[in-house]
Amino acid sequence: MTIAVFADTTVMFRRCVRHTLRSRDTLIISLLMPILVMLLFTYVFGGAIDVGGPYLDYVVPGIMLLCTGFGSSITATAVSTDMTRGSIDRFRTLPMFRQAVLAGHVAEGVMRNLAAITIAVSVAIALGYRPQAGLLGWLAALAVITLFVTAISWIAVALGLVAKNPEAAGGLTYAIMFIPYISSAFVQTTTMPHWLRGFADYQPATPIIETVRGLLNSTGTGHHAALAILWCVILGLLGFAGASIVFSRLSHH
């Protein structure tokens, strides 16, 4: 049974990869936008923002989450496209693991987002980004980012299932892309008004960013690590449960 589930998911993963590669314009935009935002904040706004050190070192962890936000739009749109074209209805009639198509979208989204993050970090290093982390620090940061990307991918799948069309699916993910801007991604939350700082400090993006920043810059993670993992688990469970419930209801129609 486990082998069959893995095999079916792998087939769906390959299918999703092929579809993504065919949509080259969307793929290129999702890869370039986080880099353009990084360049904008580093060279236009960075000089006016005091973060107690090189701004590039400060902003890179936030860019990692921004990559995930842009990538979630592709996942949600792809799932909605499968829904509107009847692809998922056809897959449900085949002798395969029913949720393999959803797992395939999640696996493709995780791999694509990690590739986008790798590209963004590589550009940052070329621009002068010099993280102080050793191997363990990098592995720990990668684990946190992967956990977050997986959680967001499940949420994107759930949004794609409930959206009426691909355009609406892409629109529903705007909140995911917007959240990092109201966090410690680009400025320290201490510079924000008190009422806004309360939200910025405890919404998902800030503890995840601070954890990755602390791991890569070897400045420590404090209480952020536990909160970051908790948020990733909560978001992942919400996305998985939501997608499973919606998909199960569709299967009975």
Short mmCIF file of C-alpha atoms in Angstrom, two decimals:
data_model
loop_
_atom_site.label_atom_id
_atom_site.label_comp_id
_atom_site.label_asym_id
_atom_site.label_seq_id
_atom_site.Cartn_x
_atom_site.Cartn_y
_atom_site.Cartn_z
CA MET A 1 0.00 0.00 0.00
CA THR A 2 2.75 2.47 0.98
CA ILE A 3 4.67 1.71 -2.22
CA ALA A 4 1.53 2.27 -4.31
CA VAL A 5 0.85 5.62 -2.60
CA PHE A 6 4.44 6.74 -3.21
CA ALA A 7 4.32 5.61 -6.84
CA ASP A 8 1.03 7.42 -7.52
CA THR A 9 2.28 10.59 -5.82
CA THR A 10 5.50 10.46 -7.86
CA VAL A 11 3.51 10.23 -11.09
CA MET A 12 1.42 13.26 -10.08
CA PHE A 13 4.55 15.13 -9.01
CA ARG A 14 6.14 14.61 -12.43
CA ARG A 15 2.94 15.74 -14.10
CA CYS A 16 2.89 18.95 -12.03
CA VAL A 17 6.54 19.63 -12.85
CA ARG A 18 5.84 19.31 -16.57
CA HIS A 19 2.90 21.68 -16.37
CA THR A 20 4.93 24.24 -14.43
CA LEU A 21 7.79 24.11 -16.92
CA ARG A 22 5.34 24.74 -19.75
CA SER A 23 4.16 27.95 -18.07
CA ARG A 24 7.54 29.60 -18.42
CA ASP A 25 6.36 33.19 -18.07
CA THR A 26 4.69 32.53 -14.72
CA LEU A 27 7.66 30.51 -13.51
CA ILE A 28 10.20 33.19 -14.46
CA ILE A 29 8.15 35.94 -12.79
CA SER A 30 7.84 33.93 -9.57
CA LEU A 31 11.61 33.39 -9.55
CA LEU A 32 12.54 36.98 -10.41
CA MET A 33 10.10 38.96 -8.24
CA PRO A 34 11.70 38.09 -4.86
CA ILE A 35 15.11 38.99 -6.28
CA LEU A 36 13.79 42.32 -7.57
CA VAL A 37 12.24 43.05 -4.17
CA MET A 38 15.55 42.22 -2.51
CA LEU A 39 17.40 44.60 -4.83
CA LEU A 40 14.78 47.30 -4.24
CA PHE A 41 14.96 47.15 -0.46
CA THR A 42 18.74 46.70 -0.34
CA TYR A 43 19.79 49.46 -2.72
CA VAL A 44 16.83 51.89 -2.57
CA PHE A 45 15.48 51.66 0.98
CA GLY A 46 18.29 49.81 2.76
CA GLY A 47 20.48 52.85 3.21
CA ALA A 48 17.74 54.60 5.18
CA ILE A 49 16.93 51.62 7.41
CA ASP A 50 19.07 51.01 10.48
CA VAL A 51 19.10 47.34 11.50
CA GLY A 52 22.36 47.37 13.43
CA GLY A 53 24.41 45.75 10.68
CA PRO A 54 24.56 45.10 6.92
CA TYR A 55 21.03 45.37 5.56
CA LEU A 56 21.55 42.54 3.07
CA ASP A 57 22.31 40.15 5.95
CA TYR A 58 19.10 41.27 7.61
CA VAL A 59 16.76 41.07 4.61
CA VAL A 60 17.66 37.69 3.07
CA PRO A 61 15.58 35.53 5.49
CA GLY A 62 12.55 37.67 4.69
CA ILE A 63 13.15 37.18 0.97
CA MET A 64 13.06 33.42 1.54
CA LEU A 65 9.51 33.69 2.84
CA LEU A 66 8.61 36.05 0.03
CA CYS A 67 9.67 33.36 -2.46
CA THR A 68 7.19 31.01 -0.80
CA GLY A 69 4.43 33.60 -1.08
CA PHE A 70 4.94 34.07 -4.81
CA GLY A 71 5.26 30.31 -5.28
CA SER A 72 1.98 29.62 -3.49
CA SER A 73 0.14 31.49 -6.23
CA ILE A 74 1.40 29.02 -8.84
CA THR A 75 0.32 26.04 -6.72
CA ALA A 76 -3.16 27.40 -6.03
CA THR A 77 -3.65 28.32 -9.69
CA ALA A 78 -2.50 24.89 -10.87
CA VAL A 79 -4.92 23.10 -8.52
CA SER A 80 -7.79 25.35 -9.59
CA THR A 81 -6.95 24.69 -13.23
CA ASP A 82 -7.19 20.95 -12.59
CA MET A 83 -10.57 21.52 -10.98
CA THR A 84 -12.05 23.70 -13.72
CA ARG A 85 -10.79 21.47 -16.54
CA GLY A 86 -12.13 18.33 -14.92
CA SER A 87 -8.71 16.71 -14.49
CA ILE A 88 -9.31 15.87 -10.84
CA ASP A 89 -12.66 14.29 -11.72
CA ARG A 90 -10.92 12.02 -14.19
CA PHE A 91 -8.18 11.10 -11.70
CA ARG A 92 -10.81 10.07 -9.15
CA THR A 93 -12.13 7.44 -11.58
CA LEU A 94 -8.70 5.81 -11.91
CA PRO A 95 -7.42 2.96 -9.69
CA MET A 96 -4.99 5.17 -7.80
CA PHE A 97 -4.51 6.79 -4.41
CA ARG A 98 -7.16 9.49 -4.52
CA GLN A 99 -5.19 12.24 -2.82
CA ALA A 100 -2.05 11.57 -4.86
CA VAL A 101 -2.94 14.49 -7.13
CA LEU A 102 -2.96 16.85 -4.12
CA ALA A 103 0.24 15.39 -2.71
CA GLY A 104 1.81 15.77 -6.16
CA HIS A 105 0.97 19.48 -6.22
CA VAL A 106 2.42 19.92 -2.71
CA ALA A 107 5.64 18.05 -3.58
CA GLU A 108 6.10 20.10 -6.74
CA GLY A 109 5.39 23.32 -4.84
CA VAL A 110 7.95 22.47 -2.17
CA MET A 111 10.66 21.63 -4.73
CA ARG A 112 9.93 24.73 -6.82
CA ASN A 113 9.93 27.04 -3.80
CA LEU A 114 13.17 25.59 -2.47
CA ALA A 115 14.71 26.09 -5.92
CA ALA A 116 13.52 29.72 -5.93
CA ILE A 117 14.96 30.27 -2.45
CA THR A 118 18.27 28.74 -3.54
CA ILE A 119 18.43 31.10 -6.52
CA ALA A 120 17.58 34.13 -4.37
CA VAL A 121 20.21 33.23 -1.74
CA SER A 122 22.80 32.64 -4.48
CA VAL A 123 22.13 36.11 -5.89
CA ALA A 124 22.39 37.55 -2.37
CA ILE A 125 25.77 35.86 -1.86
CA ALA A 126 26.95 37.31 -5.18
CA LEU A 127 25.89 40.73 -3.89
CA GLY A 128 27.87 40.31 -0.67
CA TYR A 129 25.66 38.32 1.69
CA ARG A 130 27.94 36.49 4.13
CA PRO A 131 26.05 34.28 6.60
CA GLN A 132 28.08 33.11 9.58
CA ALA A 133 26.35 29.75 9.99
CA GLY A 134 28.19 26.45 9.86
CA LEU A 135 26.82 23.25 8.37
CA LEU A 136 24.47 22.56 11.29
CA GLY A 137 23.13 26.10 11.15
CA TRP A 138 22.40 25.79 7.43
CA LEU A 139 20.72 22.41 7.90
CA ALA A 140 18.57 23.73 10.74
CA ALA A 141 17.57 26.79 8.68
CA LEU A 142 16.76 24.53 5.72
CA ALA A 143 14.59 22.34 7.96
CA VAL A 144 12.59 25.34 9.21
CA ILE A 145 12.16 26.75 5.70
CA THR A 146 11.13 23.36 4.31
CA LEU A 147 8.57 22.94 7.07
CA PHE A 148 7.14 26.37 6.32
CA VAL A 149 7.10 25.81 2.56
CA THR A 150 5.29 22.50 3.02
CA ALA A 151 2.67 24.12 5.25
CA ILE A 152 2.06 26.97 2.83
CA SER A 153 1.88 24.55 -0.10
CA TRP A 154 -0.97 22.66 1.61
CA ILE A 155 -2.78 25.93 2.25
CA ALA A 156 -2.31 26.89 -1.42
CA VAL A 157 -3.78 23.52 -2.46
CA ALA A 158 -6.80 24.10 -0.21
CA LEU A 159 -7.31 27.58 -1.68
CA GLY A 160 -7.04 26.16 -5.18
CA LEU A 161 -9.77 23.62 -4.40
CA VAL A 162 -12.26 26.23 -3.13
CA ALA A 163 -11.56 28.91 -5.74
CA LYS A 164 -14.11 29.27 -8.53
CA ASN A 165 -11.44 29.73 -11.21
CA PRO A 166 -7.62 29.97 -11.55
CA GLU A 167 -7.67 33.78 -11.44
CA ALA A 168 -9.55 33.72 -8.14
CA ALA A 169 -7.12 31.11 -6.79
CA GLY A 170 -4.19 33.39 -7.53
CA GLY A 171 -5.99 36.28 -5.84
CA LEU A 172 -6.65 34.28 -2.69
CA THR A 173 -2.90 33.83 -2.18
CA TYR A 174 -2.25 37.60 -2.03
CA ALA A 175 -2.59 37.44 1.75
CA ILE A 176 0.27 34.93 1.89
CA MET A 177 2.47 37.25 -0.18
CA PHE A 178 1.48 40.30 1.89
CA ILE A 179 2.10 38.84 5.38
CA PRO A 180 5.95 39.12 5.23
CA TYR A 181 5.65 42.87 4.68
CA ILE A 182 3.99 43.25 8.10
CA SER A 183 6.74 41.42 9.95
CA SER A 184 10.42 41.74 10.75
CA ALA A 185 11.31 40.81 7.16
CA PHE A 186 12.34 44.30 6.06
CA VAL A 187 12.35 46.45 9.22
CA GLN A 188 12.61 45.77 12.92
CA THR A 189 9.20 45.55 14.52
CA THR A 190 10.32 47.98 17.25
CA THR A 191 10.02 50.77 14.67
CA MET A 192 6.31 50.05 14.12
CA PRO A 193 3.38 51.67 15.94
CA HIS A 194 2.44 49.78 19.11
CA TRP A 195 -0.85 48.45 17.75
CA LEU A 196 0.82 47.14 14.61
CA ARG A 197 3.83 45.72 16.41
CA GLY A 198 1.56 43.47 18.47
CA PHE A 199 0.37 41.83 15.27
CA ALA A 200 3.78 41.80 13.58
CA ASP A 201 5.56 40.11 16.49
CA TYR A 202 3.20 37.15 16.76
CA GLN A 203 1.95 36.48 13.26
CA PRO A 204 3.61 33.46 11.55
CA ALA A 205 6.21 35.28 9.43
CA THR A 206 8.15 37.06 12.18
CA PRO A 207 9.15 34.07 14.38
CA ILE A 208 10.03 32.03 11.29
CA ILE A 209 12.13 34.84 9.84
CA GLU A 210 13.84 35.53 13.17
CA THR A 211 14.61 31.82 13.59
CA VAL A 212 16.17 31.54 10.13
CA ARG A 213 17.99 34.85 10.61
CA GLY A 214 19.39 33.73 13.95
CA LEU A 215 20.51 30.39 12.53
CA LEU A 216 22.20 31.84 9.44
CA ASN A 217 23.77 34.82 11.19
CA SER A 218 24.70 32.77 14.28
CA THR A 219 22.98 35.29 16.57
CA GLY A 220 20.72 32.78 18.33
CA THR A 221 17.01 32.12 17.93
CA GLY A 222 15.75 32.80 21.46
CA HIS A 223 12.07 31.98 21.94
CA HIS A 224 11.39 32.34 18.21
CA ALA A 225 12.33 28.77 17.25
CA ALA A 226 9.58 27.07 19.24
CA LEU A 227 7.01 29.59 18.04
CA ALA A 228 8.17 29.18 14.43
CA ILE A 229 7.81 25.40 14.53
CA LEU A 230 4.42 25.71 16.23
CA TRP A 231 3.17 28.09 13.53
CA CYS A 232 4.43 25.79 10.76
CA VAL A 233 2.66 22.80 12.31
CA ILE A 234 -0.58 24.75 12.80
CA LEU A 235 -0.55 26.12 9.25
CA GLY A 236 0.34 22.71 7.82
CA LEU A 237 -2.47 20.97 9.71
CA LEU A 238 -4.98 23.64 8.71
CA GLY A 239 -3.97 23.39 5.06
CA PHE A 240 -3.94 19.60 5.03
CA ALA A 241 -7.24 19.29 6.88
CA GLY A 242 -8.91 21.93 4.72
CA ALA A 243 -7.70 20.35 1.47
CA SER A 244 -8.69 16.85 2.64
CA ILE A 245 -12.19 17.91 3.72
CA VAL A 246 -12.91 19.82 0.50
CA PHE A 247 -11.49 17.05 -1.66
CA SER A 248 -13.51 14.41 0.22
CA ARG A 249 -16.72 16.38 -0.28
CA LEU A 250 -16.00 16.74 -3.96
CA SER A 251 -15.45 12.98 -4.21
CA HIS A 252 -18.99 12.35 -2.95
CA HIS A 253 -20.64 14.66 -5.48
#
